[in-house]
Short mmCIF file of N, CA and C in Angstrom, two decimals:
data_model
loop_
_atom_site.label_atom_id
_atom_site.label_comp_id
_atom_site.label_asym_id
_atom_site.label_seq_id
_atom_site.Cartn_x
_atom_site.Cartn_y
_atom_site.Cartn_z
N MET A 1 0.62 -1.55 0.10
CA MET A 1 -0.34 -0.39 0.39
C MET A 1 1.00 1.16 -0.64
N HIS A 2 1.18 2.44 -0.92
CA HIS A 2 1.88 2.92 -1.46
C HIS A 2 1.17 4.63 -0.42
N SER A 3 -0.55 3.93 -0.63
CA SER A 3 -1.09 5.01 -1.44
C SER A 3 -0.98 5.87 0.62
N LEU A 4 -0.57 5.41 1.49
CA LEU A 4 0.35 6.06 2.63
C LEU A 4 1.00 7.32 2.36
N ASP A 5 2.26 6.43 1.31
CA ASP A 5 3.28 7.74 0.74
C ASP A 5 2.80 8.94 0.01
N TYR A 6 1.53 9.19 -1.08
CA TYR A 6 0.68 9.90 -1.77
C TYR A 6 0.53 10.43 -0.77
N VAL A 7 0.06 10.99 -0.22
CA VAL A 7 -0.21 11.40 0.94
C VAL A 7 0.32 12.14 1.65
N VAL A 8 1.58 12.04 1.88
CA VAL A 8 2.03 12.26 2.48
C VAL A 8 2.63 12.61 1.46
N VAL A 9 3.12 13.77 0.23
CA VAL A 9 4.70 13.56 -0.70
C VAL A 9 3.07 14.50 -0.85
N PHE A 10 2.10 14.18 -1.23
CA PHE A 10 1.13 15.77 -1.33
C PHE A 10 1.22 16.65 -0.97
N GLN A 11 1.03 16.08 0.60
CA GLN A 11 1.09 17.03 1.69
C GLN A 11 2.29 18.11 1.94
N LEU A 12 2.86 17.64 1.54
CA LEU A 12 4.62 18.21 1.84
C LEU A 12 4.90 18.97 0.88
N PHE A 13 4.40 19.22 -0.02
CA PHE A 13 4.16 20.10 -1.02
C PHE A 13 3.76 21.22 -0.75
N VAL A 14 2.10 20.89 -0.94
CA VAL A 14 1.97 21.55 -1.00
C VAL A 14 1.69 22.41 0.30
N PHE A 15 1.91 21.86 1.28
CA PHE A 15 2.99 23.49 2.58
C PHE A 15 3.96 23.38 2.74
N ASN A 16 4.61 22.51 1.77
CA ASN A 16 6.10 23.65 1.80
C ASN A 16 6.02 24.50 0.29
N SER A 17 4.63 24.54 -0.38
CA SER A 17 5.23 25.96 -1.73
C SER A 17 3.94 26.42 -1.12
N GLY A 18 3.17 27.90 -0.85
CA GLY A 18 1.78 28.27 -0.34
C GLY A 18 0.83 28.53 -1.42
N THR A 19 1.92 29.03 -3.55
CA THR A 19 1.45 29.43 -3.85
C THR A 19 0.71 28.16 -4.90
N ILE A 20 1.00 26.83 -4.38
CA ILE A 20 0.59 26.12 -4.82
C ILE A 20 -0.88 25.25 -4.59
N ARG A 21 -1.41 25.94 -3.72
CA ARG A 21 -2.49 25.85 -2.42
C ARG A 21 -3.57 26.57 -3.98
N GLN A 22 -3.64 27.59 -4.50
CA GLN A 22 -4.36 27.54 -5.18
C GLN A 22 -4.85 26.30 -6.14
N MET A 23 -4.04 25.79 -6.43
CA MET A 23 -4.37 24.91 -7.42
C MET A 23 -3.71 23.30 -6.54
N TRP A 24 -4.95 23.54 -5.40
CA TRP A 24 -5.23 22.34 -4.94
C TRP A 24 -6.18 21.73 -4.67
N LYS A 25 -7.36 21.61 -5.39
CA LYS A 25 -7.89 21.52 -5.66
C LYS A 25 -7.53 20.50 -7.64
N GLN A 26 -7.05 21.29 -8.13
CA GLN A 26 -7.19 21.07 -9.17
C GLN A 26 -6.57 19.79 -9.33
N TYR A 27 -5.01 19.97 -8.80
CA TYR A 27 -4.14 18.94 -8.32
C TYR A 27 -4.65 17.46 -7.97
N ALA A 28 -5.65 18.46 -6.39
CA ALA A 28 -6.66 17.17 -5.82
C ALA A 28 -7.30 15.91 -6.16
N CYS A 29 -7.94 15.98 -7.69
CA CYS A 29 -8.77 16.22 -8.48
C CYS A 29 -7.75 15.59 -9.06
N ILE A 30 -5.88 14.97 -9.73
CA ILE A 30 -5.53 14.60 -11.07
C ILE A 30 -4.92 13.73 -9.46
N PHE A 31 -4.57 14.09 -7.76
CA PHE A 31 -4.12 13.00 -7.71
C PHE A 31 -5.36 12.50 -7.27
N ASN A 32 -6.20 11.86 -6.80
CA ASN A 32 -7.00 11.07 -6.16
C ASN A 32 -7.93 10.54 -7.24
N SER A 33 -7.33 10.00 -8.67
CA SER A 33 -7.98 10.28 -9.96
C SER A 33 -6.38 8.79 -10.51
N ASP A 34 -5.21 9.31 -9.74
CA ASP A 34 -4.58 8.07 -9.88
C ASP A 34 -4.58 6.67 -8.83
N LEU A 35 -4.86 7.81 -7.47
CA LEU A 35 -5.13 7.21 -6.14
C LEU A 35 -5.80 5.47 -6.88
N HIS A 36 -7.09 6.43 -7.16
CA HIS A 36 -8.14 5.57 -7.33
C HIS A 36 -7.51 4.18 -8.24
N THR A 37 -7.15 4.81 -9.39
CA THR A 37 -6.88 3.16 -10.18
C THR A 37 -5.08 2.75 -9.71
N LYS A 38 -4.80 2.90 -8.92
CA LYS A 38 -2.65 2.59 -8.22
C LYS A 38 -2.74 2.94 -9.17
N SER A 39 -2.76 3.91 -9.78
CA SER A 39 -1.52 4.27 -10.85
C SER A 39 -0.15 5.44 -10.21
N ASN A 40 1.05 5.10 -10.27
CA ASN A 40 1.86 6.13 -10.09
C ASN A 40 1.93 7.67 -10.73
N SER A 41 1.57 7.64 -11.51
CA SER A 41 1.58 9.09 -12.17
C SER A 41 1.86 10.25 -11.64
N GLY A 42 0.65 9.94 -10.42
CA GLY A 42 -0.11 11.51 -10.09
C GLY A 42 1.44 10.96 -9.21
N LEU A 43 2.26 10.96 -8.79
CA LEU A 43 3.44 10.72 -8.08
C LEU A 43 4.77 11.36 -9.04
N LYS A 44 4.18 11.60 -9.52
CA LYS A 44 5.09 11.51 -11.38
C LYS A 44 4.94 12.70 -11.53
N ARG A 45 3.36 13.01 -11.38
CA ARG A 45 3.52 14.58 -11.48
C ARG A 45 3.61 15.05 -10.72
N ILE A 46 3.58 15.75 -9.30
CA ILE A 46 4.38 16.37 -8.16
C ILE A 46 4.97 16.72 -8.25
N ILE A 47 5.74 15.17 -8.49
CA ILE A 47 7.71 15.43 -8.29
C ILE A 47 7.98 16.06 -9.23
N TRP A 48 7.92 16.63 -10.06
CA TRP A 48 7.25 17.35 -12.24
C TRP A 48 7.18 18.50 -11.47
N ILE A 49 6.22 19.37 -11.51
CA ILE A 49 6.50 20.14 -10.32
C ILE A 49 7.00 21.12 -9.64
N ARG A 50 7.61 20.06 -8.27
CA ARG A 50 7.27 20.20 -7.08
C ARG A 50 9.30 21.24 -8.05
N GLU A 51 10.35 19.80 -8.63
CA GLU A 51 11.01 20.46 -9.47
C GLU A 51 11.75 21.78 -10.18
#
């Protein structure tokens, strides 16, 4: 189960970048969708944006 890791990474990403809070809903949808399909693409997108 990597769902917990997804949540932790996503939360840290959002909290570390206040400007991203405005896009929370947008990425939350992608994030939740990827978790539902058990895909790691959501995490990859989050890391890419963070970089």
